[in-house]
GROMACS .gro file of C-alpha atoms in nm:
model
   76
    1UNK     CA    1   0.277  -0.991   0.469
    2UNK     CA    2   0.053  -0.815   0.715
    3UNK     CA    3   0.066  -0.432   0.734
    4UNK     CA    4   0.085  -0.238   1.057
    5UNK     CA    5   0.199   0.101   1.182
    6UNK     CA    6   0.523   0.204   1.347
    7UNK     CA    7   0.476   0.323   1.706
    8UNK     CA    8   0.729   0.428   1.966
    9UNK     CA    9   0.725   0.240   2.296
   10UNK     CA   10   0.847   0.481   2.566
   11UNK     CA   11   0.886   0.199   2.824
   12UNK     CA   12   1.137   0.005   2.612
   13UNK     CA   13   1.284   0.298   2.417
   14UNK     CA   14   1.223   0.109   2.093
   15UNK     CA   15   0.990   0.125   1.796
   16UNK     CA   16   0.735  -0.149   1.750
   17UNK     CA   17   0.483  -0.245   1.483
   18UNK     CA   18   0.119  -0.224   1.587
   19UNK     CA   19  -0.115  -0.459   1.400
   20UNK     CA   20  -0.433  -0.400   1.595
   21UNK     CA   21  -0.563  -0.251   1.921
   22UNK     CA   22  -0.367  -0.494   2.136
   23UNK     CA   23  -0.144  -0.677   1.886
   24UNK     CA   24   0.220  -0.576   1.849
   25UNK     CA   25   0.527  -0.722   1.680
   26UNK     CA   26   0.724  -0.718   2.007
   27UNK     CA   27   0.986  -0.444   1.965
   28UNK     CA   28   1.227  -0.367   1.682
   29UNK     CA   29   1.607  -0.388   1.714
   30UNK     CA   30   1.883  -0.213   1.522
   31UNK     CA   31   1.936  -0.381   1.185
   32UNK     CA   32   1.587  -0.534   1.170
   33UNK     CA   33   1.449  -0.539   0.813
   34UNK     CA   34   1.093  -0.474   0.696
   35UNK     CA   35   0.910  -0.277   0.428
   36UNK     CA   36   0.762   0.074   0.451
   37UNK     CA   37   0.492   0.219   0.228
   38UNK     CA   38   0.608   0.552   0.080
   39UNK     CA   39   0.265   0.653  -0.053
   40UNK     CA   40   0.316   0.481  -0.389
   41UNK     CA   41   0.501   0.155  -0.328
   42UNK     CA   42   0.647  -0.075  -0.061
   43UNK     CA   43   1.020  -0.017  -0.008
   44UNK     CA   44   1.264  -0.241   0.177
   45UNK     CA   45   1.440  -0.074   0.471
   46UNK     CA   46   1.589  -0.147   0.812
   47UNK     CA   47   1.575   0.044   1.138
   48UNK     CA   48   1.891   0.183   1.290
   49UNK     CA   49   1.995   0.429   1.566
   50UNK     CA   50   2.246   0.707   1.508
   51UNK     CA   51   2.518   0.836   1.739
   52UNK     CA   52   2.268   1.083   1.888
   53UNK     CA   53   2.037   0.797   1.997
   54UNK     CA   54   1.783   0.884   1.727
   55UNK     CA   55   1.603   0.608   1.535
   56UNK     CA   56   1.594   0.626   1.153
   57UNK     CA   57   1.507   0.409   0.854
   58UNK     CA   58   1.783   0.339   0.602
   59UNK     CA   59   1.700   0.489   0.263
   60UNK     CA   60   1.381   0.655   0.378
   61UNK     CA   61   1.392   1.035   0.407
   62UNK     CA   62   1.166   1.131   0.696
   63UNK     CA   63   1.214   1.266   1.048
   64UNK     CA   64   0.881   1.124   1.167
   65UNK     CA   65   0.862   0.746   1.204
   66UNK     CA   66   0.545   0.726   1.416
   67UNK     CA   67   0.247   0.612   1.215
   68UNK     CA   68   0.438   0.499   0.902
   69UNK     CA   69   0.267   0.198   0.737
   70UNK     CA   70   0.505  -0.098   0.748
   71UNK     CA   71   0.490  -0.472   0.698
   72UNK     CA   72   0.703  -0.758   0.816
   73UNK     CA   73   0.724  -1.114   0.690
   74UNK     CA   74   0.694  -1.265   1.039
   75UNK     CA   75   0.318  -1.194   1.038
   76UNK     CA   76   0.167  -1.342   0.723
   0.00000   0.00000   0.00000
C-alpha cells in the first residue's frame, strides 16, 4: 500500500489523497475505507460527513484532517 497525505479539494468539496506533486487518488466519498498513521501505527478508518457538512474519520480523534498520512490499497 502506497502512503500519501490527505488534502482538501475546494473545487469538489471533497478530501483527496495526494501521492506526489501531481498524483492524486481522485476524490474520496463518504464511507470510503483506508488507513491512517496515528504516529505509532496504521489504523483502519473510513471518511464520513456529519450533519453540519464537516468531514471526519471514524475512530480517529482529530479536528484537522489536512496533511494526515494515509494509505489506500488501490495504489500498491
